[in-house]
Structures are given as structure tokens and as C-alpha cells.
Tab-separated table of C-alpha atoms and ligand atoms in Angstrom:
chain	number	residue	atom	x	y	z
G	1	MET	CA	4.765	52.721	-288.374
G	2	VAL	CA	2.737	54.817	-285.998
G	3	ALA	CA	3.540	58.539	-285.734
G	4	ILE	CA	1.943	61.696	-284.416
G	5	ASP	CA	-0.181	63.343	-287.111
G	6	PRO	CA	1.810	66.412	-288.266
G	7	ASP	CA	-1.487	68.093	-289.233
G	8	PHE	CA	-3.140	67.612	-285.851
G	9	GLN	CA	-3.758	71.364	-285.476
G	10	GLN	CA	-5.995	71.285	-288.552
G	11	LYS	CA	-7.738	68.023	-287.681
G	12	ARG	CA	-8.245	68.197	-283.912
G	13	GLN	CA	-9.806	70.606	-281.438
G	14	VAL	CA	-8.369	71.990	-278.216
G	15	VAL	CA	-10.487	70.399	-275.491
G	16	ASP	CA	-8.658	71.400	-272.329
G	17	LYS	CA	-5.534	72.945	-270.823
G	18	HIS	CA	-2.878	71.208	-268.746
G	19	PHE	CA	-0.418	73.432	-266.872
G	20	GLU	CA	0.411	76.066	-269.562
G	21	HIS	CA	-0.213	73.898	-272.624
G	22	ASP	CA	-3.247	72.861	-274.635
G	23	ILE	CA	-4.727	69.378	-274.924
G	24	TRP	CA	-5.929	68.385	-278.393
G	25	GLY	CA	-8.740	65.807	-278.299
G	26	PRO	CA	-10.335	63.414	-278.494
G	27	VAL	CA	-9.858	62.454	-274.851
G	28	GLU	CA	-11.521	59.512	-273.116
G	29	ALA	CA	-9.654	59.405	-269.828
G	30	PRO	CA	-8.051	57.383	-268.453
G	31	GLU	CA	-7.419	55.286	-271.569
G	32	VAL	CA	-7.237	57.872	-274.372
G	33	LEU	CA	-5.453	61.129	-273.555
G	34	GLY	CA	-4.996	63.101	-276.781
G	35	ILE	CA	-2.049	65.315	-277.724
G	36	HIS	CA	-0.396	67.524	-275.089
G	37	GLY	CA	1.254	70.728	-276.272
G	38	THR	CA	1.227	72.621	-279.570
G	39	HIS	CA	4.721	73.930	-280.358
G	40	VAL	CA	6.083	70.851	-278.582
G	41	ALA	CA	3.345	68.284	-279.176
G	42	VAL	CA	3.416	64.838	-277.578
G	43	ASP	CA	0.796	62.321	-278.651
G	44	PHE	CA	-0.022	60.667	-275.331
G	45	ASP	CA	-1.788	57.874	-277.241
G	46	ILE	CA	1.524	56.959	-278.902
G	47	CYS	CA	4.004	57.712	-276.077
G	48	ILE	CA	5.040	54.442	-274.423
G	49	GLY	CA	7.134	56.104	-271.731
G	50	ASP	CA	10.530	55.558	-273.353
G	51	GLY	CA	12.004	58.691	-271.764
G	52	SER	CA	14.646	59.436	-274.428
G	53	CYS	CA	13.069	62.833	-275.077
G	54	ILE	CA	13.471	63.799	-271.433
G	55	GLU	CA	17.135	62.783	-271.480
G	56	VAL	CA	18.086	64.655	-274.657
G	57	CYS	CA	16.254	67.961	-274.219
G	58	PRO	CA	18.898	70.605	-273.417
G	59	VAL	CA	16.413	72.982	-271.776
G	60	ASP	CA	14.291	70.510	-269.760
G	61	VAL	CA	11.004	71.089	-271.534
G	62	PHE	CA	9.553	67.760	-270.350
G	63	GLU	CA	8.522	66.280	-267.028
G	64	TRP	CA	7.160	62.806	-266.405
G	65	PHE	CA	3.400	62.815	-265.909
G	66	ASP	CA	1.948	59.662	-264.366
G	67	THR	CA	-0.925	58.243	-266.399
G	68	PRO	CA	-2.406	55.255	-264.552
G	69	GLY	CA	-4.857	53.354	-266.713
G	70	THR	CA	-3.630	54.785	-269.989
G	71	ASN	CA	-4.005	52.422	-272.941
G	72	PRO	CA	-2.223	53.637	-276.101
G	73	HIS	CA	-2.820	50.208	-277.659
G	74	LYS	CA	-6.527	51.002	-277.795
G	75	VAL	CA	-5.779	53.628	-280.466
G	76	HIS	CA	-2.658	51.999	-281.939
G	77	PRO	CA	-2.636	48.204	-281.397
G	78	GLU	CA	0.635	47.894	-283.323
G	79	LEU	CA	2.634	49.931	-280.780
G	80	PRO	CA	5.410	48.158	-278.880
G	81	ALA	CA	4.830	47.371	-275.209
G	82	MET	CA	4.712	50.194	-272.690
G	83	ILE	CA	8.012	50.917	-270.959
G	84	LYS	CA	6.598	53.157	-268.230
G	85	ASP	CA	3.052	54.083	-267.261
G	86	ALA	CA	3.826	57.781	-267.634
G	87	LYS	CA	4.117	60.331	-270.443
G	88	ALA	CA	6.621	63.035	-271.320
G	89	ASP	CA	4.606	66.172	-270.633
G	90	PRO	CA	5.842	69.388	-272.347
G	91	ILE	CA	5.267	71.561	-269.290
G	92	ARG	CA	7.940	74.100	-270.281
G	93	GLU	CA	6.943	74.199	-273.943
G	94	ALA	CA	7.784	77.926	-274.175
G	95	ASP	CA	11.452	77.176	-273.353
G	96	CYS	CA	11.934	74.973	-276.448
G	97	ILE	CA	14.810	76.125	-278.671
G	98	ASP	CA	13.777	73.891	-281.595
G	99	CYS	CA	16.827	71.670	-281.459
G	100	MET	CA	14.641	68.747	-282.598
G	101	ALA	CA	16.536	66.250	-280.457
G	102	CYS	CA	13.353	64.939	-278.855
G	103	GLU	CA	11.582	64.405	-282.165
G	104	THR	CA	14.571	62.441	-283.443
G	105	ALA	CA	15.043	60.437	-280.252
G	106	CYS	CA	11.516	59.160	-279.735
G	107	PRO	CA	11.429	55.527	-280.929
G	108	VAL	CA	7.691	55.657	-281.659
G	109	LEU	CA	7.575	59.130	-283.272
G	110	ALA	CA	5.196	60.517	-280.662
G	111	ILE	CA	6.605	64.079	-280.809
G	112	LYS	CA	6.091	66.851	-283.365
G	113	ILE	CA	7.870	70.209	-283.106
G	114	SER	CA	6.083	72.976	-285.023
G	115	VAL	CA	8.428	75.868	-285.753
E	1	F3S	FE1	13.852	70.221	-276.161
E	1	F3S	FE2	12.704	69.018	-278.179
E	1	F3S	FE3	12.658	71.623	-278.011
E	1	F3S	S1	14.634	68.440	-277.236
E	1	F3S	S2	14.561	72.108	-277.036
E	1	F3S	S3	11.688	70.221	-276.609
E	1	F3S	S4	12.910	70.458	-279.865
E	2	F3S	FE1	7.270	59.065	-274.838
E	2	F3S	FE2	8.780	59.070	-276.968
E	2	F3S	FE3	9.404	60.566	-274.935
E	2	F3S	S1	7.812	57.300	-276.054
E	2	F3S	S2	8.632	59.479	-273.166
E	2	F3S	S3	7.592	60.770	-276.189
E	2	F3S	S4	10.824	59.413	-276.199
E	3	ZN	ZN1	0.213	67.848	-270.377
């Protein structure tokens, strides 16, 4: 099973910012997009656009971010098919109350909350 690397902060580098959050590389846009966020981290190369995280978050941390041309199967060929060509972007990461609902809800384990 694919899952976001829980040790990504030790293994990856911050390569850019997006809104108020960091992007952890490597990034080869548009296909490979890295991990968005740190406290609320979403591996954009695992996210298949399921949207459960957006539905369950009680404080609306996430917004859809359109990612035309993204190809998570390049990094993880075993992933199920994409549901939506967009990612759950943790644009209000600072509002997270650590309820963990998103981490639990994501069917492909793309989210890691670091408390
Ligand atoms: Fe929301 Fe996930 Fe935090 S559901 S409150 S972003 S742990
Ligand atoms: Fe993506 Fe998982 Fe949310 S697939 S949209 S991070 S539930
Ligand atoms: Zn982002």
C-alpha cells in the first residue's frame, strides 16, 4: 500500500511556498508535485482527488487545487485511478485542530498530520 512518508521532513527539502504553506520536493511540474504543507501534509503524488478529507475537516483546512497534467502514477504506478484532476491543498493549515479525521478518511493515505 502506498502512503505518505511520515519522515518526509527529514528526507526532503522545502523547494517552494504555496499560499502560506511549504512545498517539499522533488517537484517536476506538471507531473510530479511533491508534498504540500508541513503540519497538515498532503502528498500530491499520492492524492487521487478523492475529496473525503475536504468533507470531514471541521475547520475547512483544505481547498481544491486544480492540477492539470498531474501524474501520480508516475511515482506510484500501483495507485488506483484518479477520481478528480485536483488535489486537496492545505491552505488553512494553521487552523488545524488535530482531529485526524482527514488522515483517517483518505483512502490512499496521502495525508500526514504532525502534532
Ligand atoms: Fe482538519 Fe485534518 Fe486538521 S480534518 S482539523 S486538517 S487533522
Ligand atoms: Fe486526496 Fe486523499 Fe483528500 S485522495 S483529496 S488527500 S481524501
Ligand atoms: Zn499547496
